[in-house]
Amino acid sequence: MKTHQFEVLVVGAGGAGLMAGLYASRTASTAIITKLYPTRSHTGTAQGGIGAALGSVEEDHPEWHTYDTVKGSDYLGDQDAIEFMCNEAVQAIYELEHMGLPFDRTPEGKISQRPFGGHTNNVTGKPVSRACHAADRTGHMILQTLYQQCIKNNVTFYDEFQVVDLLMVNGAAAGVVAIELASGEMHLFHAKTVIFATGGHGRIWEITSNAYAFSGDGPAITMRRGLPLEDMEFFQFHPTGIYKLGILITEGVRGEGGILINGLGERFMERYAPTVKDLASRDVISRAIYLEIRDGRGVNGQNYVYLDVRPESVNKYAALDGRKNPDGSPFVVTGEQILAKLPDIVDFCRVYLGVDPVTQLMPIQPTAHYAMGGIPTNKYGEVISNEENTTVPGLYAAGEVACVSVHGANRLGTNSLLDLVVFGKYAGLRAAEFAKGAAYQPLPADPAAFARAQFDQFLTADGKENAFDIAREMKKVMFDDMGIFRSGQGMQNALEKIRELQARFKHVRVTDTGKIFNMELINAWELGNLLDLAEVTTVSALARTESRGGHSREDYPDRDDKKWLKHTMAYLRENGRIELKYKPVVITKYQPKERTY
Amino acid sequence: MQITIKIFRYNPEKDKKPRYESYKLEAVETDRVLDLLEKVKGYQDGTLSFRRSCAHGICGSDAMRINGFNRLACKTLVRDTGAKITVEPILGLKVIKDLIVDMEPFFENFRSVIPYFVNDEPEPAQERLQSPEQRERFDDTTKCILCACCTTSCPSFWANEQYLGPAAIVNAHRFIFDSRDRAAAERLKILNDIFGIHRCHTIFNCTLACPREIQVTKAIGEVKKAIVTGSLE
C-alpha cells in the first residue's frame, strides 16, 4: 500500500478545507485530500452572501450580528463561539478581499451589502444590510479565490481521492485511509493531525439543494471510530427550493425585495412575522409555507407556493413597507437591476422551470439544505470527544461537517460561508501549531483492515437488493416523516424504515468489479454513510420532546428550556446501538426569551 | 415518453476499444440528461461511470458531448435533446473510463497563466477600493467554473494539447482586467506565446459551448488587443 506522510492532512477542499490548508501550509507540511476536484466543492453553490457587520451601507455592529445569530439559533448556539465568529467576521471579509475576491461594490467603491433573513438593526428590529456579495455567486467566488490562493502558495492536493477511514492510535489522530479513484488503490496517509472539512449530508432527504457529494463521509467515519455527533436532529430546510428539484433560490431574492405568495395571491408572511415578514429566519418561513400548503393555500392545491421578484411586485410591497435606500429615497427596482443582481437565479429558472422571474412567478417549496449538527468542536476547530469538552489530540473539523455550535437549532443565511472561513482558518492554525510539538503516532499493524472490510462486503454480498431502491426509500421516508414538521409516531415510523433499509443494504452487491473509477463501489459506500446518519438523526430527534429551530414537533409544539436547553451528543456503540448523552449550552450575555420576528 | 440514450463506453480493464451502448428508459421533458445517466447506472448497468456533483450547473463536473455539443449533463433537459440522445466524453483529453476524461492537462494549462490575485503593495486596514465600473470590467470572466466545455470544443486545442485553450485565457482575463491586480504584464507575456493566444482563430465554438454564457471569444479578443496595443484601456 502506498504510504504518504504529512504533518497536517485536510480532508475536503471546499471553503473550510482550503482555508485550513492555506493556513496550515504556512508552517507545516500539509496536504489536502478531496474526492472531487477542489473547484467542484459544494461551497461553490452558495449564492446570496457572507455575513459581517462591515457597515458599508448602513449602521451595523458585530454585537448585533452576535445577538441575531443567538436568536436565530433559537438559543441553542454556544454564545462564546458565536461572539468569536461575529467579531472575526469583519477581518475575515477584508482578508478575502485582499486575496482578490471580487465582491460587488457600492458607489464609493466599498464592499456592497444586502439584507438577509434574520439579520436586523437591533434598535429598530428592521432588516439590516449585512450580506457581502458577489452577484448571486458569492460561494463560487470564495471557492475560486481560495483555490487560486492555494495554487499561488503551492499547497499539495490529492484530487479525486476518497477518504474512507480515520486512524486513531492512543486516543489521537494518526492519519487516514483513502482510495485513489483513478486506480482504485488504497493509500495510507500518515499524519500528526487530521482536519475534517467534508461538508454536509443533505442527500438523506428527497428534496434537497445538496450535491451528490454531500454523503456525510466525515461524520460517518468519525462516528464509526467512537466519536460523538452533536445536535444531529437539527437540519435546516431552506424555504425556497425550485419545486420538485430542490435547487436553491437564494434568500438574496427576498433581500432584494422579493416576496412569498400563496395560492390565493396573499403575501402570507405578514401573518407569521409581522415585523420582518419575508426576511424572517429560515425555519420560521419554511414552517409558514408548510402550513399554507397544509391548509389548502398552496398554488392550485399543489405542494408549492410562489416566490415573486417581478419589479412591479417588489416596488408595490417596498412602498407598502416604507422601504428606503440608504440615501433616504424610496426603494425602487427595474427588471435590468434584478437581472444584474441575480443572474444565476434567473438562469436556473429559465433552464429548469422555463420561467423568467423578471416577468413570471417562481414555484418553490422548502428544500433540505444545511446540517446544523455534526462533529463536535470547540471554537478553535478542535474535535471534542465527550460532554466535558475533552479534545481529541490531533483531530479537527471545520465548516458544515462541524458543530461548534454557532448555528444551534437554526442557521442564519450568510453564516455558513462565514463559519467555514473563520473556523477553517483556526482549525488550520491550530493543527499546524499542534503538529510542531507532536510526534507521529505509530501506525497499527493493518491500518486498512477496517476500511477493506467495509468495501469487501459490496463484492461478496448476495445482491438481492438494489442500492438505488434503498436510497429512494430512505429519501422519501426522511422527507415525509423527518422533514419540517415531525411527530413521535412519524419519527418512529422513519426509524423502523431506516433500520429495515440498513438490514437490506447488507445485500447490496456492486456489479462493477474493476479498479479504475469504480463509482458504483464508491457510491454504495456513500449510501451506507447516509443510512447511518439518517438513523442517528432520527434517534436524536425522537428523544427531543420539544420544538426548537429546525426541529418542530406537532406533539410538542413549544420550546422547553427547562428540559431541553442542551446539546445532544450521539454515540454509535459497538453493539450497533446509538446512545444519547447531553451537554449544556454556553450562555454568556443573552438569556433565552421568546423568539418572534 | 420513451427515450433512447446511446452512451460511449470504454473500460480499459476489459475493452480493447471503445463502443456505444444504447439504453431505453422512461423520462419526462424536464428530466436532466444527468438524471437519465443516474437511472441507467442504477437499474441497467452499474458499471457506467461519469463525474457529477451539484447537479445544477455550478460545480462543472459533468461536461460531456450531448448530441454533438459540449454541455453539462445537469443543465441539459430532455425538452432540449428530444427522445434520441447520444452522450460521449468531451474531446481532446484522454478517455480514462466511459465519460471520464483525464482533466490534468486542462488544469495544468489553467495553472500556467498565474490564475490568482497578485498585489504586493501593503494591504489597507479595510478593503481595497474598486468602483462598480472597474468591478464590472471583468465580471463576465469571474463566472468560469472550469468545466472545460470551451477548451474541449476548440479545434485548435484538439490539434494541439499544448495550446493553453479558452478556459485558461478566460481565467487570465479575469485578473488582467482587475484594477487591483498588478501582474497583467506577466500574464500577457505568457499568453503572447506560440502556444498562447495566437492559436485562437475566433471560431466561436467556445462561446457557444460555455454553460455559464461567458462571452469567451470576446474575452480572448480583449486579451489579444491588450497584447497588441500594450494597453488595458
CSV table of C-alpha atoms in Angstrom, one decimal, chain A residues 36-37 39-40 44-45 56 91 94 97-111 134 137 140-141 144 147-149 151-152 159-160 211-213 245 247 344 347-348 350-352 354 466 468-469 472 511-512 514-520 523, chain B residues 12-13 32 34 38 41-43 46-47 49-61 74-75 77 79 96-97 100 103-104 107 110-111 115-118 123-130 132 135 138-139 142-147 174-175 180 212-213:
chain,number,residue,atom,x,y,z
A,36,LEU,CA,-13.7,15.9,-6.2
A,37,TYR,CA,-11.6,18.5,-8.0
A,39,THR,CA,-13.5,23.7,-7.6
A,40,ARG,CA,-16.3,21.1,-7.7
A,44,GLY,CA,-19.3,27.0,-4.9
A,45,THR,CA,-23.1,26.7,-5.0
A,56,SER,CA,-20.7,49.6,4.3
A,91,GLN,CA,-11.4,41.0,9.4
A,94,TYR,CA,-11.2,42.1,4.4
A,97,GLU,CA,-10.9,40.9,-0.4
A,98,HIS,CA,-7.1,41.2,-0.1
A,99,MET,CA,-6.9,37.7,-1.7
A,100,GLY,CA,-8.7,39.2,-4.7
A,101,LEU,CA,-12.3,38.2,-4.1
A,102,PRO,CA,-14.4,40.2,-6.5
A,103,PHE,CA,-17.1,41.5,-4.2
A,104,ASP,CA,-19.8,43.7,-5.7
A,105,ARG,CA,-19.1,47.4,-4.8
A,106,THR,CA,-21.0,50.4,-3.5
A,107,PRO,CA,-20.8,53.7,-5.5
A,108,GLU,CA,-17.9,54.7,-3.1
A,109,GLY,CA,-16.0,51.5,-4.0
A,110,LYS,CA,-16.6,49.7,-0.8
A,111,ILE,CA,-17.8,46.1,-0.5
A,134,ALA,CA,-20.6,38.9,-5.5
A,137,ARG,CA,-22.5,33.5,-6.8
A,140,HIS,CA,-18.4,30.4,-6.2
A,141,MET,CA,-16.1,33.4,-5.8
A,144,GLN,CA,-12.4,30.0,-6.7
A,147,TYR,CA,-8.3,27.6,-4.6
A,148,GLN,CA,-6.4,30.3,-6.6
A,149,GLN,CA,-4.5,31.2,-3.4
A,151,ILE,CA,-2.1,27.4,-6.3
A,152,LYS,CA,-0.2,30.6,-5.5
A,159,ASP,CA,-7.6,15.3,-6.1
A,160,GLU,CA,-10.2,12.5,-6.5
A,211,ALA,CA,-24.8,18.0,-4.2
A,212,TYR,CA,-24.4,14.2,-4.8
A,213,ALA,CA,-21.1,14.5,-3.0
A,245,LEU,CA,-35.9,19.7,-7.9
A,247,ILE,CA,-32.3,23.6,-6.4
A,344,ASP,CA,-27.8,32.8,-11.8
A,347,ASP,CA,-30.7,31.4,-15.4
A,348,PHE,CA,-31.8,28.5,-13.1
A,350,ARG,CA,-35.2,29.7,-17.3
A,351,VAL,CA,-33.4,26.4,-17.6
A,352,TYR,CA,-35.2,24.2,-15.1
A,354,GLY,CA,-39.0,27.5,-18.3
A,466,ASN,CA,-30.7,-2.6,-5.3
A,468,PHE,CA,-30.9,2.9,-5.8
A,469,ASP,CA,-34.2,1.5,-4.4
A,472,ARG,CA,-35.1,6.3,-2.9
A,511,THR,CA,-21.7,-5.3,-10.5
A,512,ASP,CA,-18.6,-3.3,-11.4
A,514,GLY,CA,-13.0,-3.1,-11.8
A,515,LYS,CA,-10.4,-0.9,-10.2
A,516,ILE,CA,-10.5,2.3,-12.4
A,517,PHE,CA,-13.1,4.8,-11.4
A,518,ASN,CA,-15.4,2.3,-9.8
A,519,MET,CA,-18.0,4.8,-8.9
A,520,GLU,CA,-20.6,2.1,-8.3
A,523,ASN,CA,-21.5,5.4,-4.3
B,12,PRO,CA,-9.6,-0.1,-20.2
B,13,GLU,CA,-9.6,-3.1,-17.9
B,32,ARG,CA,-31.9,16.3,-16.9
B,34,LEU,CA,-27.8,13.6,-15.7
B,38,GLU,CA,-28.2,8.0,-13.0
B,41,LYS,CA,-26.5,3.3,-13.7
B,42,GLY,CA,-29.0,2.4,-11.0
B,43,TYR,CA,-31.1,0.0,-12.9
B,46,GLY,CA,-24.0,-0.2,-12.6
B,47,THR,CA,-20.6,-0.1,-14.3
B,49,SER,CA,-19.0,5.8,-14.9
B,50,PHE,CA,-19.2,9.6,-15.1
B,51,ARG,CA,-18.4,12.5,-12.8
B,52,ARG,CA,-21.2,14.6,-11.2
B,53,SER,CA,-21.8,16.6,-8.1
B,54,CYS,CA,-24.0,19.7,-7.7
B,55,ALA,CA,-26.5,18.7,-10.5
B,56,HIS,CA,-27.4,22.3,-11.3
B,57,GLY,CA,-24.7,23.7,-13.4
B,58,ILE,CA,-22.3,25.2,-10.9
B,59,CYS,CA,-19.7,22.6,-9.9
B,60,GLY,CA,-18.6,21.9,-13.5
B,61,SER,CA,-18.1,18.1,-13.0
B,74,CYS,CA,-27.2,18.5,-15.4
B,75,LYS,CA,-28.1,21.6,-17.4
B,77,LEU,CA,-33.1,18.8,-20.3
B,79,ARG,CA,-37.0,19.1,-23.6
B,96,ILE,CA,-10.0,7.1,-18.8
B,97,LYS,CA,-13.3,5.3,-18.5
B,100,ILE,CA,-14.5,10.3,-17.6
B,103,MET,CA,-8.5,16.6,-16.7
B,104,GLU,CA,-4.9,17.1,-15.7
B,107,PHE,CA,-5.8,22.1,-15.1
B,110,PHE,CA,-5.0,26.8,-16.1
B,111,ARG,CA,-2.3,26.9,-13.6
B,115,PRO,CA,-4.6,32.4,-12.2
B,116,TYR,CA,-4.5,34.1,-8.9
B,117,PHE,CA,-4.5,37.7,-7.5
B,118,VAL,CA,-1.2,39.4,-7.3
B,123,GLU,CA,-2.6,45.9,2.5
B,124,PRO,CA,-5.0,48.6,3.7
B,125,ALA,CA,-6.8,48.0,7.0
B,126,GLN,CA,-10.1,47.7,5.2
B,127,GLU,CA,-10.9,46.7,1.6
B,128,ARG,CA,-9.0,47.9,-1.5
B,129,LEU,CA,-11.5,50.3,-3.1
B,130,GLN,CA,-12.8,49.5,-6.6
B,132,PRO,CA,-18.6,49.4,-9.7
B,135,ARG,CA,-15.6,45.7,-11.0
B,138,PHE,CA,-14.0,41.7,-15.5
B,139,ASP,CA,-17.4,40.5,-14.2
B,142,THR,CA,-15.4,35.6,-12.9
B,143,LYS,CA,-18.2,33.2,-13.8
B,144,CYS,CA,-15.9,30.4,-15.1
B,145,ILE,CA,-16.5,27.1,-13.4
B,146,LEU,CA,-13.5,25.3,-15.1
B,147,CYS,CA,-15.8,22.6,-16.6
B,174,ARG,CA,-10.3,37.8,-15.0
B,175,PHE,CA,-7.1,39.1,-13.4
B,180,ARG,CA,-6.5,45.8,-8.1
B,212,ARG,CA,-22.2,30.0,-18.0
B,213,GLU,CA,-22.8,32.1,-21.1
